[in-house]
Amino acid sequence: MITNKVMKKRTKPLILKKYELLLPRLHINFPRLPDMQHEYNKRKKGYKGELQVDYHLETLPPEFTILQDVCLQVQGRTFQMDNLVITQQAIYIVDVKNYNGTIIFDTTFDQFTRDDGKVEMGFSHPITQVELQQSNLQQWLLERNLPNIPIYYFIAISDPSTIIKVEGDKEIIAKVVAHGANIPKKIMDVNTQLASGATFQNRKMGHAISKESTEFDMDIMTMHGIKSADLLPGVECPDCGVLGIKRVHSGWKCYKCKKKFRDAHKPALAAYLLFVTPWITNSECMRFLKFNAKNVATRLLREYGLFYDEGRRRWIEK
Ligand SMILES: [Zn+2]
């Protein structure tokens, strides 16, 4: 009995974690802050939608292999897919989209319109996007001499309250677009039709893909025009969020909510190593965490898992 059909499980995206480390460190009047907040909220909603669709896809038969959040490279390009469902008959790409209100597919003019009336064409068209994923995946498999397995795609609308409208050929859109809850049935329908044809070793293929999948990353500092000098120093209160809480004996104490924490400095160190430099000195640690005791800096950095480079007199990650 196979129970572990989700071979690659979704975790909180690195980009979301980056925003969560970065946002509290920008001055409230930082000009790009509203843009960043908007981008963060959009991505957070997207992630929530992906988790909702995961729940539906996990109802598929246990002999199917599911890979969540796959990021591969082909010919120097990175491409990301929200879900791959691999069966003995085919690979199904399931792209998750989060839209509010109503979405309209116009098959005559090949246009896609969102609730706000904004017409999206070309690369913003969700079907164009997933078609590109399909051709990238095909190329990726070809380059690895992996079997020429048929690749199908679906677009899962994560919010059950989104209204999907079609102007023109309804059938052609309904073949690939559906609410998350209806995607498993669509996959099953296609897969049953293919059942008499060639079969593939879906687990083996799942392992091959998941072995080469990397974590999707983006330089959000450059994207939003942020310099490391824009980052405010200080330890953030894990409870009320104020920056610059005080170092006290064996921990941190918030001057606002008065709570005590042991490891509150960890996100500050993570932010420093991600956005300033991938190393830190004792004096930089004291400046950034706002305390003044070299022996404490040494202890915190060692406990954080950093290694001391004697020659350069700085702490580095493994
Ligand atoms: Zn607090």
mmCIF file of C-alpha atoms and ligand atoms in Angstrom:
data_model
loop_
_atom_site.group_PDB
_atom_site.id
_atom_site.type_symbol
_atom_site.label_atom_id
_atom_site.label_comp_id
_atom_site.label_asym_id
_atom_site.label_seq_id
_atom_site.Cartn_x
_atom_site.Cartn_y
_atom_site.Cartn_z
ATOM 1 C CA MET A 1 0.000 0.000 0.000
ATOM 2 C CA ILE A 2 1.505 3.265 -1.140
ATOM 3 C CA THR A 3 0.551 6.159 1.048
ATOM 4 C CA ASN A 4 3.172 8.753 0.291
ATOM 5 C CA LYS A 5 1.954 9.974 -3.065
ATOM 6 C CA VAL A 6 2.998 13.598 -2.467
ATOM 7 C CA MET A 7 6.640 13.125 -3.327
ATOM 8 C CA LYS A 8 7.494 16.812 -3.045
ATOM 9 C CA LYS A 9 5.604 18.826 -0.472
ATOM 10 C CA ARG A 10 4.935 22.548 -0.678
ATOM 11 C CA THR A 11 6.619 24.726 1.927
ATOM 12 C CA LYS A 12 6.336 28.438 2.521
ATOM 13 C CA PRO A 13 7.977 30.097 -0.511
ATOM 14 C CA LEU A 14 11.396 31.701 0.022
ATOM 15 C CA ILE A 15 10.107 34.952 -1.526
ATOM 16 C CA LEU A 16 7.379 35.209 1.132
ATOM 17 C CA LYS A 17 9.926 34.587 3.884
ATOM 18 C CA LYS A 18 12.126 37.288 2.381
ATOM 19 C CA TYR A 19 9.295 39.838 2.452
ATOM 20 C CA GLU A 20 8.523 38.916 6.051
ATOM 21 C CA LEU A 21 12.136 39.558 7.038
ATOM 22 C CA LEU A 22 12.436 42.732 5.015
ATOM 23 C CA LEU A 23 9.151 44.600 5.535
ATOM 24 C CA PRO A 24 9.560 45.268 9.289
ATOM 25 C CA ARG A 25 13.041 46.729 8.602
ATOM 26 C CA LEU A 26 11.965 49.565 6.336
ATOM 27 C CA HIS A 27 11.105 53.016 7.502
ATOM 28 C CA ILE A 28 7.379 53.690 7.525
ATOM 29 C CA ASN A 29 7.930 56.491 4.995
ATOM 30 C CA PHE A 30 10.030 54.395 2.636
ATOM 31 C CA PRO A 31 8.611 55.385 -0.787
ATOM 32 C CA ARG A 32 8.373 51.848 -2.182
ATOM 33 C CA LEU A 33 6.757 50.389 0.934
ATOM 34 C CA PRO A 34 3.134 50.386 -0.389
ATOM 35 C CA ASP A 35 4.277 48.589 -3.588
ATOM 36 C CA MET A 36 6.095 46.013 -1.526
ATOM 37 C CA GLN A 37 3.176 45.495 0.822
ATOM 38 C CA HIS A 38 0.929 45.008 -2.222
ATOM 39 C CA GLU A 39 3.305 42.480 -3.773
ATOM 40 C CA TYR A 40 3.645 40.646 -0.457
ATOM 41 C CA ASN A 41 -0.140 40.430 0.058
ATOM 42 C CA LYS A 42 -0.627 39.174 -3.497
ATOM 43 C CA ARG A 43 1.961 36.451 -3.038
ATOM 44 C CA LYS A 44 0.579 35.509 0.359
ATOM 45 C CA LYS A 45 -2.911 35.118 -1.113
ATOM 46 C CA GLY A 46 -1.442 33.088 -3.952
ATOM 47 C CA TYR A 47 0.228 30.738 -1.483
ATOM 48 C CA LYS A 48 -3.014 30.323 0.453
ATOM 49 C CA GLY A 49 -4.772 29.457 -2.804
ATOM 50 C CA GLU A 50 -2.109 26.890 -3.641
ATOM 51 C CA LEU A 51 -2.633 25.202 -0.272
ATOM 52 C CA GLN A 52 -6.393 25.054 -0.941
ATOM 53 C CA VAL A 53 -5.797 23.341 -4.290
ATOM 54 C CA ASP A 54 -3.283 20.928 -2.682
ATOM 55 C CA TYR A 55 -6.100 19.716 -0.488
ATOM 56 C CA HIS A 56 -8.211 18.814 -3.545
ATOM 57 C CA LEU A 57 -5.362 17.226 -5.508
ATOM 58 C CA GLU A 58 -4.492 15.040 -2.543
ATOM 59 C CA THR A 59 -7.824 13.244 -3.064
ATOM 60 C CA LEU A 60 -6.387 11.694 -6.262
ATOM 61 C CA PRO A 61 -5.603 7.952 -6.178
ATOM 62 C CA PRO A 62 -2.500 7.049 -4.128
ATOM 63 C CA GLU A 63 -0.737 5.540 -7.137
ATOM 64 C CA PHE A 64 -0.483 8.999 -8.680
ATOM 65 C CA THR A 65 2.673 10.956 -7.891
ATOM 66 C CA ILE A 66 2.253 14.589 -6.890
ATOM 67 C CA LEU A 67 5.044 17.155 -6.907
ATOM 68 C CA GLN A 68 4.146 20.506 -5.385
ATOM 69 C CA ASP A 69 6.038 23.662 -6.322
ATOM 70 C CA VAL A 70 8.541 22.561 -8.948
ATOM 71 C CA CYS A 71 11.197 24.915 -10.247
ATOM 72 C CA LEU A 72 13.448 23.736 -13.090
ATOM 73 C CA GLN A 73 16.019 25.199 -15.469
ATOM 74 C CA VAL A 74 15.990 24.716 -19.197
ATOM 75 C CA GLN A 75 18.424 26.429 -21.584
ATOM 76 C CA GLY A 76 19.337 28.963 -18.922
ATOM 77 C CA ARG A 77 15.727 29.814 -18.153
ATOM 78 C CA THR A 78 13.994 29.099 -14.871
ATOM 79 C CA PHE A 79 10.411 27.965 -14.962
ATOM 80 C CA GLN A 80 8.115 27.255 -12.080
ATOM 81 C CA MET A 81 5.079 25.003 -11.880
ATOM 82 C CA ASP A 82 2.628 24.976 -8.974
ATOM 83 C CA ASN A 83 1.830 21.251 -9.256
ATOM 84 C CA LEU A 84 2.783 18.235 -11.307
ATOM 85 C CA VAL A 85 0.581 15.172 -11.152
ATOM 86 C CA ILE A 86 2.381 12.223 -12.715
ATOM 87 C CA THR A 87 0.508 9.053 -13.554
ATOM 88 C CA GLN A 88 1.523 5.982 -15.531
ATOM 89 C CA GLN A 89 -0.178 7.595 -18.510
ATOM 90 C CA ALA A 90 0.720 11.292 -18.469
ATOM 91 C CA ILE A 91 1.983 14.372 -16.654
ATOM 92 C CA TYR A 92 -0.583 16.990 -15.641
ATOM 93 C CA ILE A 93 0.545 20.537 -14.887
ATOM 94 C CA VAL A 94 -1.885 22.234 -12.521
ATOM 95 C CA ASP A 95 -1.358 25.984 -12.395
ATOM 96 C CA VAL A 96 -3.124 27.733 -9.525
ATOM 97 C CA LYS A 97 -4.663 31.167 -10.029
ATOM 98 C CA ASN A 98 -6.169 33.415 -7.424
ATOM 99 C CA TYR A 99 -8.693 35.957 -8.707
ATOM 100 C CA ASN A 100 -11.343 38.007 -6.965
ATOM 101 C CA GLY A 101 -14.810 38.433 -8.428
ATOM 102 C CA THR A 102 -15.312 37.545 -12.069
ATOM 103 C CA ILE A 103 -12.894 36.466 -14.776
ATOM 104 C CA ILE A 104 -13.787 36.380 -18.469
ATOM 105 C CA PHE A 105 -12.135 34.312 -21.180
ATOM 106 C CA ASP A 106 -12.863 35.579 -24.681
ATOM 107 C CA THR A 107 -12.028 32.831 -27.161
ATOM 108 C CA THR A 108 -12.724 34.932 -30.254
ATOM 109 C CA PHE A 109 -10.155 37.598 -29.476
ATOM 110 C CA ASP A 110 -7.986 35.391 -27.260
ATOM 111 C CA GLN A 111 -8.359 37.843 -24.403
ATOM 112 C CA PHE A 112 -8.552 37.391 -20.684
ATOM 113 C CA THR A 113 -10.303 40.010 -18.569
ATOM 114 C CA ARG A 114 -10.350 40.357 -14.819
ATOM 115 C CA ASP A 115 -13.003 41.868 -12.639
ATOM 116 C CA ASP A 116 -11.380 45.306 -12.691
ATOM 117 C CA GLY A 117 -11.971 45.457 -16.456
ATOM 118 C CA LYS A 118 -8.276 45.142 -17.202
ATOM 119 C CA VAL A 119 -7.666 43.185 -20.401
ATOM 120 C CA GLU A 120 -4.667 40.918 -20.156
ATOM 121 C CA MET A 121 -3.113 39.543 -23.317
ATOM 122 C CA GLY A 122 0.054 37.773 -24.349
ATOM 123 C CA PHE A 123 2.106 36.525 -21.435
ATOM 124 C CA SER A 124 -0.431 37.602 -18.826
ATOM 125 C CA HIS A 125 -3.057 35.318 -20.310
ATOM 126 C CA PRO A 126 -3.215 32.352 -17.915
ATOM 127 C CA ILE A 127 -3.478 29.820 -20.745
ATOM 128 C CA THR A 128 -0.445 31.301 -22.521
ATOM 129 C CA GLN A 129 1.462 31.045 -19.236
ATOM 130 C CA VAL A 130 0.691 27.387 -18.668
ATOM 131 C CA GLU A 131 1.344 26.538 -22.343
ATOM 132 C CA LEU A 132 4.801 27.971 -21.880
ATOM 133 C CA GLN A 133 5.303 25.763 -18.811
ATOM 134 C CA GLN A 134 4.218 22.783 -20.905
ATOM 135 C CA SER A 135 6.738 23.483 -23.671
ATOM 136 C CA ASN A 136 9.510 24.144 -21.134
ATOM 137 C CA LEU A 137 8.786 20.858 -19.359
ATOM 138 C CA GLN A 138 8.744 19.011 -22.679
ATOM 139 C CA GLN A 139 12.146 20.477 -23.526
ATOM 140 C CA TRP A 140 13.469 19.618 -20.054
ATOM 141 C CA LEU A 141 12.415 15.957 -20.398
ATOM 142 C CA LEU A 142 13.830 15.776 -23.929
ATOM 143 C CA GLU A 143 17.236 17.071 -22.771
ATOM 144 C CA ARG A 144 17.372 14.297 -20.174
ATOM 145 C CA ASN A 145 16.349 11.520 -22.505
ATOM 146 C CA LEU A 146 13.306 10.914 -20.386
ATOM 147 C CA PRO A 147 10.349 9.208 -22.019
ATOM 148 C CA ASN A 148 8.158 11.213 -24.344
ATOM 149 C CA ILE A 149 5.221 11.226 -21.978
ATOM 150 C CA PRO A 150 2.116 13.272 -22.864
ATOM 151 C CA ILE A 151 1.827 16.532 -20.922
ATOM 152 C CA TYR A 152 -1.577 18.045 -20.178
ATOM 153 C CA TYR A 153 -2.343 21.205 -18.264
ATOM 154 C CA PHE A 154 -5.101 22.666 -16.156
ATOM 155 C CA ILE A 155 -5.732 26.006 -14.530
ATOM 156 C CA ALA A 156 -7.153 25.685 -11.042
ATOM 157 C CA ILE A 157 -9.068 28.716 -9.802
ATOM 158 C CA SER A 158 -8.357 28.573 -6.087
ATOM 159 C CA ASP A 159 -11.145 30.788 -4.752
ATOM 160 C CA PRO A 160 -14.488 28.908 -4.954
ATOM 161 C CA SER A 161 -16.351 32.223 -5.131
ATOM 162 C CA THR A 162 -14.595 33.385 -8.324
ATOM 163 C CA ILE A 163 -17.053 33.450 -11.238
ATOM 164 C CA ILE A 164 -15.634 32.024 -14.450
ATOM 165 C CA LYS A 165 -17.265 33.443 -17.595
ATOM 166 C CA VAL A 166 -16.568 32.539 -21.201
ATOM 167 C CA GLU A 167 -17.358 34.583 -24.271
ATOM 168 C CA GLY A 168 -17.195 32.323 -27.302
ATOM 169 C CA ASP A 169 -16.221 28.635 -27.148
ATOM 170 C CA LYS A 170 -17.140 27.531 -23.617
ATOM 171 C CA GLU A 171 -16.005 23.952 -24.152
ATOM 172 C CA ILE A 172 -12.455 24.797 -25.083
ATOM 173 C CA ILE A 173 -12.042 26.805 -21.842
ATOM 174 C CA ALA A 174 -13.928 24.315 -19.659
ATOM 175 C CA LYS A 175 -11.515 21.632 -20.860
ATOM 176 C CA VAL A 176 -8.640 23.278 -18.995
ATOM 177 C CA VAL A 177 -10.033 25.840 -16.529
ATOM 178 C CA ALA A 178 -11.982 24.902 -13.386
ATOM 179 C CA HIS A 179 -12.295 25.605 -9.688
ATOM 180 C CA GLY A 180 -9.805 23.637 -7.602
ATOM 181 C CA ALA A 181 -12.425 21.169 -6.382
ATOM 182 C CA ASN A 182 -13.193 20.069 -9.977
ATOM 183 C CA ILE A 183 -9.618 19.536 -11.127
ATOM 184 C CA PRO A 184 -9.223 15.961 -9.790
ATOM 185 C CA LYS A 185 -12.219 14.803 -11.827
ATOM 186 C CA LYS A 186 -10.810 16.448 -14.952
ATOM 187 C CA ILE A 187 -7.490 14.680 -14.462
ATOM 188 C CA MET A 188 -9.261 11.369 -13.876
ATOM 189 C CA ASP A 189 -11.333 11.771 -17.064
ATOM 190 C CA VAL A 190 -8.290 12.318 -19.256
ATOM 191 C CA ASN A 191 -6.281 9.649 -17.502
ATOM 192 C CA THR A 192 -8.988 7.010 -17.902
ATOM 193 C CA GLN A 193 -9.104 7.692 -21.628
ATOM 194 C CA LEU A 194 -5.345 7.138 -21.826
ATOM 195 C CA ALA A 195 -5.361 3.969 -19.729
ATOM 196 C CA SER A 196 -5.193 1.587 -22.712
ATOM 197 C CA GLY A 197 -2.079 3.282 -24.150
ATOM 198 C CA ALA A 198 1.606 3.270 -23.199
ATOM 199 C CA THR A 199 2.514 3.281 -19.509
ATOM 200 C CA PHE A 200 5.389 5.062 -17.772
ATOM 201 C CA GLN A 201 7.162 4.631 -14.480
ATOM 202 C CA ASN A 202 5.665 7.621 -12.749
ATOM 203 C CA ARG A 203 7.624 7.336 -9.473
ATOM 204 C CA LYS A 204 10.933 7.178 -11.298
ATOM 205 C CA MET A 205 9.998 10.243 -13.291
ATOM 206 C CA GLY A 206 8.839 11.988 -10.113
ATOM 207 C CA HIS A 207 12.213 11.326 -8.479
ATOM 208 C CA ALA A 208 14.105 12.572 -11.534
ATOM 209 C CA ILE A 209 12.151 15.829 -11.566
ATOM 210 C CA SER A 210 12.157 16.440 -7.840
ATOM 211 C CA LYS A 211 15.917 15.790 -7.626
ATOM 212 C CA GLU A 212 16.591 18.710 -9.960
ATOM 213 C CA SER A 213 13.935 21.044 -8.633
ATOM 214 C CA THR A 214 15.367 24.122 -6.926
ATOM 215 C CA GLU A 215 13.819 26.722 -4.682
ATOM 216 C CA PHE A 216 12.461 29.650 -6.663
ATOM 217 C CA ASP A 217 14.300 32.810 -5.710
ATOM 218 C CA MET A 218 14.236 36.463 -6.667
ATOM 219 C CA ASP A 219 16.329 39.460 -5.692
ATOM 220 C CA ILE A 220 13.562 41.466 -4.027
ATOM 221 C CA MET A 221 16.036 44.153 -2.903
ATOM 222 C CA THR A 222 16.889 45.082 -6.509
ATOM 223 C CA MET A 223 13.292 44.576 -7.609
ATOM 224 C CA HIS A 224 12.092 47.243 -5.163
ATOM 225 C CA GLY A 225 15.166 49.454 -5.345
ATOM 226 C CA ILE A 226 16.288 48.840 -1.761
ATOM 227 C CA LYS A 227 19.876 49.301 -0.595
ATOM 228 C CA SER A 228 21.229 47.454 2.432
ATOM 229 C CA ALA A 229 21.652 50.852 4.133
ATOM 230 C CA ASP A 230 17.836 51.220 4.021
ATOM 231 C CA LEU A 231 17.468 48.329 6.467
ATOM 232 C CA LEU A 232 16.718 49.553 9.980
ATOM 233 C CA PRO A 233 18.765 47.859 12.714
ATOM 234 C CA GLY A 234 17.267 46.303 15.834
ATOM 235 C CA VAL A 235 15.585 43.130 17.013
ATOM 236 C CA GLU A 236 11.877 42.873 16.236
ATOM 237 C CA CYS A 237 9.410 41.919 18.971
ATOM 238 C CA PRO A 238 7.917 38.556 17.893
ATOM 239 C CA ASP A 239 4.663 39.523 19.561
ATOM 240 C CA CYS A 240 3.858 43.186 18.900
ATOM 241 C CA GLY A 241 6.343 43.805 16.080
ATOM 242 C CA VAL A 242 8.217 46.853 17.386
ATOM 243 C CA LEU A 243 11.824 47.154 16.317
ATOM 244 C CA GLY A 244 14.741 47.620 18.692
ATOM 245 C CA ILE A 245 13.796 45.550 21.737
ATOM 246 C CA LYS A 246 16.366 45.378 24.539
ATOM 247 C CA ARG A 247 18.985 42.748 25.234
ATOM 248 C CA VAL A 248 18.511 41.486 28.793
ATOM 249 C CA HIS A 249 20.065 38.590 30.635
ATOM 250 C CA SER A 250 19.760 35.465 28.392
ATOM 251 C CA GLY A 251 17.154 36.994 26.132
ATOM 252 C CA TRP A 252 15.268 40.006 24.848
ATOM 253 C CA LYS A 253 12.652 42.179 26.469
ATOM 254 C CA CYS A 254 10.104 44.252 24.594
ATOM 255 C CA TYR A 255 9.861 47.827 25.860
ATOM 256 C CA LYS A 256 6.292 48.058 24.574
ATOM 257 C CA CYS A 257 4.473 44.807 25.406
ATOM 258 C CA LYS A 258 6.976 43.885 28.170
ATOM 259 C CA LYS A 259 7.227 40.272 27.028
ATOM 260 C CA LYS A 260 10.471 38.305 27.152
ATOM 261 C CA PHE A 261 11.891 36.151 24.354
ATOM 262 C CA ARG A 262 14.949 33.955 24.012
ATOM 263 C CA ASP A 263 15.474 33.768 20.243
ATOM 264 C CA ALA A 264 14.022 37.061 18.996
ATOM 265 C CA HIS A 265 17.346 37.972 17.337
ATOM 266 C CA LYS A 266 17.213 35.118 14.831
ATOM 267 C CA PRO A 267 15.089 36.876 12.164
ATOM 268 C CA ALA A 268 17.363 39.942 12.441
ATOM 269 C CA LEU A 269 20.438 37.806 11.785
ATOM 270 C CA ALA A 270 18.660 36.039 8.924
ATOM 271 C CA ALA A 271 17.792 39.423 7.398
ATOM 272 C CA TYR A 272 21.378 40.637 7.748
ATOM 273 C CA LEU A 273 22.855 37.534 6.111
ATOM 274 C CA LEU A 274 20.300 37.609 3.283
ATOM 275 C CA PHE A 275 20.185 41.316 2.511
ATOM 276 C CA VAL A 276 23.428 42.880 3.738
ATOM 277 C CA THR A 277 26.297 40.388 3.371
ATOM 278 C CA PRO A 278 26.438 36.586 3.691
ATOM 279 C CA TRP A 279 28.826 37.094 6.633
ATOM 280 C CA ILE A 280 28.832 39.211 9.782
ATOM 281 C CA THR A 281 31.457 40.529 12.216
ATOM 282 C CA ASN A 282 31.030 40.828 15.976
ATOM 283 C CA SER A 283 30.865 44.613 15.761
ATOM 284 C CA GLU A 284 28.285 44.536 12.955
ATOM 285 C CA CYS A 285 26.246 42.075 15.003
ATOM 286 C CA MET A 286 26.288 44.474 17.969
ATOM 287 C CA ARG A 287 25.352 47.425 15.752
ATOM 288 C CA PHE A 288 22.544 45.571 13.966
ATOM 289 C CA LEU A 289 21.050 43.893 17.049
ATOM 290 C CA LYS A 290 21.662 47.006 19.162
ATOM 291 C CA PHE A 291 23.572 45.797 22.189
ATOM 292 C CA ASN A 292 27.088 46.194 23.450
ATOM 293 C CA ALA A 293 28.787 42.996 24.644
ATOM 294 C CA LYS A 294 31.312 41.206 22.441
ATOM 295 C CA ASN A 295 31.057 37.905 24.334
ATOM 296 C CA VAL A 296 27.272 37.893 23.818
ATOM 297 C CA ALA A 297 27.738 38.525 20.083
ATOM 298 C CA THR A 298 30.140 35.584 19.860
ATOM 299 C CA ARG A 299 27.731 33.316 21.709
ATOM 300 C CA LEU A 300 24.673 34.318 19.645
ATOM 301 C CA LEU A 301 26.491 33.931 16.330
ATOM 302 C CA ARG A 302 27.889 30.537 17.304
ATOM 303 C CA GLU A 303 24.488 29.355 18.537
ATOM 304 C CA TYR A 304 22.987 30.574 15.261
ATOM 305 C CA GLY A 305 25.182 28.009 13.519
ATOM 306 C CA LEU A 306 27.752 30.332 11.959
ATOM 307 C CA PHE A 307 31.463 29.555 11.722
ATOM 308 C CA TYR A 308 34.248 31.916 12.631
ATOM 309 C CA ASP A 309 36.736 32.671 9.868
ATOM 310 C CA GLU A 310 39.909 33.435 11.863
ATOM 311 C CA GLY A 311 41.733 35.021 8.940
ATOM 312 C CA ARG A 312 39.008 37.446 7.994
ATOM 313 C CA ARG A 313 37.682 37.823 11.532
ATOM 314 C CA ARG A 314 34.090 37.339 10.560
ATOM 315 C CA TRP A 315 31.298 34.802 10.901
ATOM 316 C CA ILE A 316 30.089 32.877 7.871
ATOM 317 C CA GLU A 317 27.380 30.418 7.003
ATOM 318 C CA LYS A 318 28.359 26.800 6.388
HETATM 319 ZN ZN ZN B 1 6.338 43.620 22.018
#
